[in-house]
Amino acid sequence: TICLCAGLCLVLALAAPAAGQPKNIIFCIGDGMGPAQVEAARLFAGESMSFEDFTFQGSVTTYAANSSVTDSAAAATALATGVKVNNGVISLAIPGDSSELPTLLEYYQDRDLATGLVTTTYMTHATPAGFGAHESSRNNNAQIANDYLTQTQPNVLFGGGANGMSVAAAQTAGYTVVTDAAGLAGIDTNTETYVSGQFGSYHLPYEYDGGGDVHLSDMTTTALDMLDNDADGFFMMVEGGRIDHAGHDNNLARNVYETLEFSATVTDILAWAAGRDDTLVVVTADHETGGLTILADNGPGALPTVSWSTGSHTGANVPVYAWGM
């Protein structure tokens, strides 16, 4: 049973590798992806998103400790630790004693699983930071990068570069660094154990605008090829981070294309997991962005008619889907 609230990740954390429990845990987050964002992409595509066919489905509340509307930092912390914190806080007990809250990534590291963080935002952005860092402010980019490289040290760090991350610092910490599609494709996934993908100097480009040379699906399949070498299994967080940014801009085309790439990435994950009985895949969102409402279905290949109520986050419940063990 999945507890559909802050306790969602606590149930996952109890699933330590053991007989009859998942060896591999893949946690996919569509940032800003509420029910209407999923519906808009489905109407445009003319078919369900890959995760809509999952057997187990529900909804999740998203409020922060100090606000009915969460930001990505507080939401990521709740998903990663099971604890509600104030907006802007990265996996510290605030309110509380400001102690570090153990994350799912750290939980599984302590049990000798490989770990990875993959995102279309820059690497030190709030959602990946919630799983791999501990900071009083989501804006402490340099400190978040330092937490990754010197404290939590995930095996895979794939996302946008700069913003606190640097090639030199990652190399000093023992990471092989790649900075473009050729470098990503050239990773020897059978031998590399620590790789930092620093692609560009900001977020990855929108899919609608061409998406650049590196896509969420590319990073995720490469990460899977690396992490599945660990005999004990792995934990990986995969974020479609730019769904949120398109929502802030009320840009439906970009929103839909980002959701489609997120769905394609889940399809690739399911292809990797096909036939396995040792893997759990969870797909959810940290919050809804834009107050999107679908007004009319204009058929496959045409964007639906919609309205937006805000350029900010909302307190709407978001969907959760689960597949596998």
Short mmCIF file of N, CA and C in Angstrom, two decimals, residues 108-221:
data_model
loop_
_atom_site.label_atom_id
_atom_site.label_comp_id
_atom_site.label_asym_id
_atom_site.label_seq_id
_atom_site.Cartn_x
_atom_site.Cartn_y
_atom_site.Cartn_z
N TYR A 108 19.40 4.61 0.99
CA TYR A 108 19.81 3.49 0.16
C TYR A 108 21.34 3.42 0.01
N GLN A 109 22.01 4.55 0.03
CA GLN A 109 23.48 4.52 0.05
C GLN A 109 23.99 3.76 1.26
N ASP A 110 23.36 3.99 2.41
CA ASP A 110 23.77 3.32 3.64
C ASP A 110 23.58 1.82 3.55
N ARG A 111 22.77 1.38 2.60
CA ARG A 111 22.54 -0.05 2.41
C ARG A 111 23.26 -0.55 1.16
N ASP A 112 24.28 0.20 0.74
CA ASP A 112 25.21 -0.21 -0.32
C ASP A 112 24.60 -0.23 -1.71
N LEU A 113 23.52 0.52 -1.93
CA LEU A 113 22.98 0.66 -3.28
C LEU A 113 23.68 1.81 -3.99
N ALA A 114 23.81 1.70 -5.30
CA ALA A 114 24.26 2.83 -6.11
C ALA A 114 23.14 3.87 -6.16
N THR A 115 23.51 5.12 -6.44
CA THR A 115 22.49 6.18 -6.45
C THR A 115 22.75 7.15 -7.60
N GLY A 116 21.68 7.82 -8.04
CA GLY A 116 21.83 8.79 -9.11
C GLY A 116 20.75 9.85 -9.08
N LEU A 117 21.09 11.03 -9.58
CA LEU A 117 20.16 12.14 -9.74
C LEU A 117 20.24 12.61 -11.19
N VAL A 118 19.09 12.69 -11.85
CA VAL A 118 19.03 13.09 -13.25
C VAL A 118 17.95 14.16 -13.39
N THR A 119 18.26 15.28 -14.04
CA THR A 119 17.31 16.38 -14.15
C THR A 119 17.54 17.20 -15.41
N THR A 120 16.48 17.85 -15.87
CA THR A 120 16.61 18.78 -16.98
C THR A 120 16.85 20.21 -16.51
N THR A 121 16.83 20.43 -15.20
CA THR A 121 17.22 21.73 -14.66
C THR A 121 18.72 21.74 -14.43
N TYR A 122 19.27 22.88 -14.01
CA TYR A 122 20.67 22.83 -13.60
C TYR A 122 20.77 21.96 -12.35
N MET A 123 21.93 21.34 -12.17
CA MET A 123 22.09 20.25 -11.22
C MET A 123 21.80 20.65 -9.78
N THR A 124 22.05 21.90 -9.44
CA THR A 124 21.86 22.33 -8.05
C THR A 124 20.47 22.90 -7.80
N HIS A 125 19.55 22.69 -8.74
CA HIS A 125 18.19 23.19 -8.57
C HIS A 125 17.48 22.44 -7.43
N ALA A 126 16.33 22.97 -7.03
CA ALA A 126 15.71 22.54 -5.77
C ALA A 126 15.35 21.06 -5.70
N THR A 127 14.79 20.50 -6.78
CA THR A 127 14.32 19.12 -6.68
C THR A 127 15.46 18.11 -6.52
N PRO A 128 16.48 18.10 -7.36
CA PRO A 128 17.59 17.18 -7.08
C PRO A 128 18.27 17.49 -5.75
N ALA A 129 18.35 18.77 -5.40
CA ALA A 129 18.99 19.14 -4.14
C ALA A 129 18.27 18.52 -2.96
N GLY A 130 16.94 18.43 -3.02
CA GLY A 130 16.19 17.83 -1.92
C GLY A 130 16.58 16.41 -1.62
N PHE A 131 17.10 15.70 -2.62
CA PHE A 131 17.51 14.31 -2.44
C PHE A 131 18.99 14.17 -2.10
N GLY A 132 19.82 15.16 -2.46
CA GLY A 132 21.26 14.98 -2.32
C GLY A 132 21.98 16.06 -1.56
N ALA A 133 21.24 16.97 -0.88
CA ALA A 133 21.90 18.06 -0.18
C ALA A 133 21.11 18.42 1.07
N HIS A 134 21.70 19.27 1.90
CA HIS A 134 21.07 19.74 3.13
C HIS A 134 21.45 21.21 3.30
N GLU A 135 20.53 22.12 2.99
CA GLU A 135 20.83 23.55 3.06
C GLU A 135 19.61 24.33 3.54
N SER A 136 19.85 25.43 4.21
CA SER A 136 18.76 26.26 4.71
C SER A 136 18.07 27.03 3.60
N SER A 137 18.73 27.19 2.46
CA SER A 137 18.14 27.90 1.34
C SER A 137 18.43 27.18 0.03
N ARG A 138 17.43 27.08 -0.80
CA ARG A 138 17.58 26.48 -2.12
C ARG A 138 18.51 27.31 -3.01
N ASN A 139 18.77 28.55 -2.62
CA ASN A 139 19.63 29.43 -3.41
C ASN A 139 21.11 29.25 -3.11
N ASN A 140 21.45 28.39 -2.16
CA ASN A 140 22.86 28.14 -1.81
C ASN A 140 23.48 27.18 -2.82
N ASN A 141 23.57 27.62 -4.07
CA ASN A 141 23.99 26.70 -5.13
C ASN A 141 25.38 26.12 -4.91
N ALA A 142 26.32 26.95 -4.51
CA ALA A 142 27.69 26.45 -4.31
C ALA A 142 27.73 25.43 -3.18
N GLN A 143 26.97 25.68 -2.12
CA GLN A 143 26.95 24.74 -1.00
C GLN A 143 26.23 23.45 -1.37
N ILE A 144 25.18 23.55 -2.19
CA ILE A 144 24.49 22.34 -2.66
C ILE A 144 25.45 21.49 -3.49
N ALA A 145 26.19 22.12 -4.39
CA ALA A 145 27.17 21.39 -5.19
C ALA A 145 28.20 20.73 -4.29
N ASN A 146 28.66 21.45 -3.27
CA ASN A 146 29.63 20.88 -2.35
C ASN A 146 29.05 19.69 -1.59
N ASP A 147 27.77 19.78 -1.22
CA ASP A 147 27.12 18.64 -0.56
C ASP A 147 27.13 17.42 -1.46
N TYR A 148 26.80 17.62 -2.74
CA TYR A 148 26.85 16.50 -3.68
C TYR A 148 28.24 15.87 -3.73
N LEU A 149 29.24 16.73 -3.91
CA LEU A 149 30.59 16.24 -4.25
C LEU A 149 31.37 15.74 -3.05
N THR A 150 31.04 16.23 -1.86
CA THR A 150 31.86 15.86 -0.69
C THR A 150 31.08 15.13 0.40
N GLN A 151 29.74 15.15 0.32
CA GLN A 151 28.96 14.50 1.37
C GLN A 151 28.17 13.31 0.85
N THR A 152 27.19 13.56 -0.01
CA THR A 152 26.33 12.45 -0.45
C THR A 152 26.92 11.67 -1.61
N GLN A 153 27.63 12.31 -2.50
CA GLN A 153 28.35 11.67 -3.61
C GLN A 153 27.54 10.62 -4.36
N PRO A 154 26.43 11.02 -4.99
CA PRO A 154 25.73 10.09 -5.87
C PRO A 154 26.65 9.61 -6.99
N ASN A 155 26.43 8.39 -7.44
CA ASN A 155 27.25 7.86 -8.53
C ASN A 155 27.02 8.61 -9.83
N VAL A 156 25.79 9.07 -10.03
CA VAL A 156 25.42 9.78 -11.25
C VAL A 156 24.84 11.14 -10.89
N LEU A 157 25.36 12.19 -11.51
CA LEU A 157 24.83 13.55 -11.40
C LEU A 157 24.71 14.10 -12.82
N PHE A 158 23.51 14.00 -13.40
CA PHE A 158 23.29 14.44 -14.78
C PHE A 158 22.29 15.58 -14.81
N GLY A 159 22.72 16.75 -15.32
CA GLY A 159 21.81 17.88 -15.47
C GLY A 159 22.54 19.06 -16.05
N GLY A 160 21.92 20.24 -15.97
CA GLY A 160 22.57 21.44 -16.43
C GLY A 160 23.77 21.78 -15.56
N GLY A 161 24.76 22.47 -16.17
CA GLY A 161 26.00 22.77 -15.46
C GLY A 161 25.99 24.14 -14.82
N ALA A 162 27.18 24.54 -14.32
CA ALA A 162 27.40 25.82 -13.66
C ALA A 162 26.49 25.93 -12.43
N ASN A 163 26.15 27.16 -12.01
CA ASN A 163 25.28 27.37 -10.86
C ASN A 163 25.78 26.62 -9.62
N GLY A 164 27.07 26.74 -9.38
CA GLY A 164 27.70 26.09 -8.23
C GLY A 164 28.52 24.88 -8.60
N MET A 165 28.17 24.21 -9.69
CA MET A 165 28.93 23.05 -10.14
C MET A 165 30.08 23.51 -11.04
N SER A 166 31.19 22.79 -10.98
CA SER A 166 32.29 23.07 -11.89
C SER A 166 32.97 21.77 -12.27
N VAL A 167 33.57 21.78 -13.44
CA VAL A 167 34.29 20.59 -13.91
C VAL A 167 35.43 20.27 -12.97
N ALA A 168 36.18 21.29 -12.58
CA ALA A 168 37.35 21.07 -11.73
C ALA A 168 36.96 20.48 -10.38
N ALA A 169 35.91 21.01 -9.77
CA ALA A 169 35.50 20.51 -8.44
C ALA A 169 35.02 19.07 -8.53
N ALA A 170 34.27 18.75 -9.58
CA ALA A 170 33.79 17.38 -9.73
C ALA A 170 34.95 16.42 -9.97
N GLN A 171 35.90 16.82 -10.78
CA GLN A 171 37.06 15.96 -11.02
C GLN A 171 37.88 15.76 -9.75
N THR A 172 38.03 16.80 -8.98
CA THR A 172 38.75 16.69 -7.71
C THR A 172 38.06 15.71 -6.77
N ALA A 173 36.73 15.67 -6.85
CA ALA A 173 35.95 14.76 -6.00
C ALA A 173 35.93 13.33 -6.53
N GLY A 174 36.58 13.09 -7.66
CA GLY A 174 36.68 11.74 -8.20
C GLY A 174 35.70 11.40 -9.29
N TYR A 175 35.01 12.41 -9.84
CA TYR A 175 34.04 12.18 -10.91
C TYR A 175 34.69 12.32 -12.28
N THR A 176 34.29 11.45 -13.19
CA THR A 176 34.52 11.70 -14.61
C THR A 176 33.46 12.71 -15.05
N VAL A 177 33.88 13.72 -15.79
CA VAL A 177 32.95 14.78 -16.18
C VAL A 177 32.74 14.76 -17.69
N VAL A 178 31.47 14.82 -18.10
CA VAL A 178 31.11 14.96 -19.52
C VAL A 178 30.27 16.22 -19.67
N THR A 179 30.38 16.88 -20.81
CA THR A 179 29.73 18.17 -20.96
C THR A 179 28.86 18.28 -22.22
N ASP A 180 28.77 17.22 -23.00
CA ASP A 180 27.95 17.28 -24.22
C ASP A 180 27.45 15.89 -24.58
N ALA A 181 26.66 15.84 -25.66
CA ALA A 181 26.05 14.57 -26.06
C ALA A 181 27.09 13.52 -26.42
N ALA A 182 28.17 13.95 -27.08
CA ALA A 182 29.22 13.00 -27.44
C ALA A 182 29.87 12.42 -26.19
N GLY A 183 30.09 13.26 -25.19
CA GLY A 183 30.66 12.77 -23.95
C GLY A 183 29.73 11.82 -23.23
N LEU A 184 28.43 12.13 -23.25
CA LEU A 184 27.45 11.25 -22.62
C LEU A 184 27.43 9.89 -23.31
N ALA A 185 27.41 9.91 -24.65
CA ALA A 185 27.37 8.66 -25.41
C ALA A 185 28.66 7.87 -25.25
N GLY A 186 29.76 8.57 -24.95
CA GLY A 186 31.06 7.91 -24.84
C GLY A 186 31.37 7.33 -23.48
N ILE A 187 30.48 7.50 -22.51
CA ILE A 187 30.72 6.94 -21.17
C ILE A 187 30.78 5.42 -21.26
N ASP A 188 31.81 4.82 -20.69
CA ASP A 188 31.87 3.37 -20.58
C ASP A 188 31.04 2.98 -19.37
N THR A 189 29.80 2.65 -19.60
CA THR A 189 28.88 2.41 -18.49
C THR A 189 29.18 1.13 -17.72
N ASN A 190 30.06 0.31 -18.25
CA ASN A 190 30.44 -0.92 -17.54
C ASN A 190 31.57 -0.70 -16.55
N THR A 191 32.29 0.39 -16.71
CA THR A 191 33.45 0.60 -15.84
C THR A 191 33.38 1.88 -15.02
N GLU A 192 32.71 2.91 -15.53
CA GLU A 192 32.63 4.18 -14.79
C GLU A 192 31.73 4.02 -13.56
N THR A 193 32.14 4.57 -12.45
CA THR A 193 31.36 4.47 -11.22
C THR A 193 30.88 5.82 -10.70
N TYR A 194 31.56 6.92 -11.07
CA TYR A 194 31.13 8.25 -10.67
C TYR A 194 31.25 9.18 -11.88
N VAL A 195 30.09 9.67 -12.37
CA VAL A 195 30.09 10.54 -13.54
C VAL A 195 29.22 11.76 -13.26
N SER A 196 29.77 12.93 -13.56
CA SER A 196 29.03 14.18 -13.49
C SER A 196 28.80 14.69 -14.91
N GLY A 197 27.53 14.76 -15.31
CA GLY A 197 27.20 15.34 -16.60
C GLY A 197 26.81 16.79 -16.41
N GLN A 198 27.64 17.71 -16.89
CA GLN A 198 27.39 19.14 -16.72
C GLN A 198 27.13 19.73 -18.12
N PHE A 199 25.85 19.77 -18.47
CA PHE A 199 25.46 20.09 -19.85
C PHE A 199 25.02 21.55 -19.94
N GLY A 200 25.89 22.37 -20.53
CA GLY A 200 25.60 23.79 -20.64
C GLY A 200 25.82 24.50 -19.32
N SER A 201 25.23 25.68 -19.20
CA SER A 201 25.44 26.49 -18.01
C SER A 201 24.13 26.96 -17.39
N TYR A 202 23.05 26.25 -17.70
CA TYR A 202 21.76 26.61 -17.11
C TYR A 202 20.88 25.37 -17.21
N HIS A 203 19.57 25.56 -17.37
CA HIS A 203 18.69 24.42 -17.61
C HIS A 203 18.90 23.90 -19.03
N LEU A 204 18.52 22.63 -19.26
CA LEU A 204 18.55 22.12 -20.62
C LEU A 204 17.49 22.84 -21.45
N PRO A 205 17.73 23.01 -22.75
CA PRO A 205 16.75 23.72 -23.59
C PRO A 205 15.40 23.00 -23.63
N TYR A 206 14.35 23.76 -23.86
CA TYR A 206 13.02 23.17 -24.00
C TYR A 206 12.97 22.22 -25.20
N GLU A 207 12.24 21.13 -25.04
CA GLU A 207 12.03 20.20 -26.14
C GLU A 207 11.34 20.88 -27.32
N TYR A 208 10.38 21.72 -27.06
CA TYR A 208 9.65 22.41 -28.12
C TYR A 208 10.58 23.28 -28.98
N ASP A 209 11.65 23.77 -28.34
CA ASP A 209 12.59 24.63 -29.04
C ASP A 209 13.75 23.85 -29.67
N GLY A 210 13.63 22.55 -29.68
CA GLY A 210 14.67 21.71 -30.27
C GLY A 210 15.38 20.83 -29.27
N GLY A 211 15.36 21.24 -27.99
CA GLY A 211 15.85 20.38 -26.93
C GLY A 211 17.36 20.23 -26.84
N GLY A 212 18.12 20.87 -27.70
CA GLY A 212 19.56 20.71 -27.64
C GLY A 212 19.98 19.29 -28.00
N ASP A 213 21.20 18.93 -27.65
CA ASP A 213 21.74 17.62 -28.01
C ASP A 213 21.54 16.57 -26.92
N VAL A 214 21.20 17.01 -25.72
CA VAL A 214 21.04 16.09 -24.59
C VAL A 214 19.60 16.18 -24.10
N HIS A 215 18.97 15.03 -23.94
CA HIS A 215 17.57 14.97 -23.53
C HIS A 215 17.44 14.14 -22.25
N LEU A 216 16.30 14.30 -21.57
CA LEU A 216 16.08 13.55 -20.32
C LEU A 216 16.17 12.05 -20.56
N SER A 217 15.61 11.59 -21.66
CA SER A 217 15.64 10.16 -21.95
C SER A 217 17.07 9.66 -22.17
N ASP A 218 17.91 10.45 -22.84
CA ASP A 218 19.31 10.07 -23.06
C ASP A 218 20.05 9.91 -21.72
N MET A 219 19.89 10.91 -20.87
CA MET A 219 20.58 10.88 -19.58
C MET A 219 20.10 9.71 -18.74
N THR A 220 18.79 9.44 -18.79
CA THR A 220 18.24 8.39 -17.94
C THR A 220 18.69 7.01 -18.38
N THR A 221 18.68 6.75 -19.69
CA THR A 221 19.11 5.42 -20.14
C THR A 221 20.60 5.19 -19.86
#
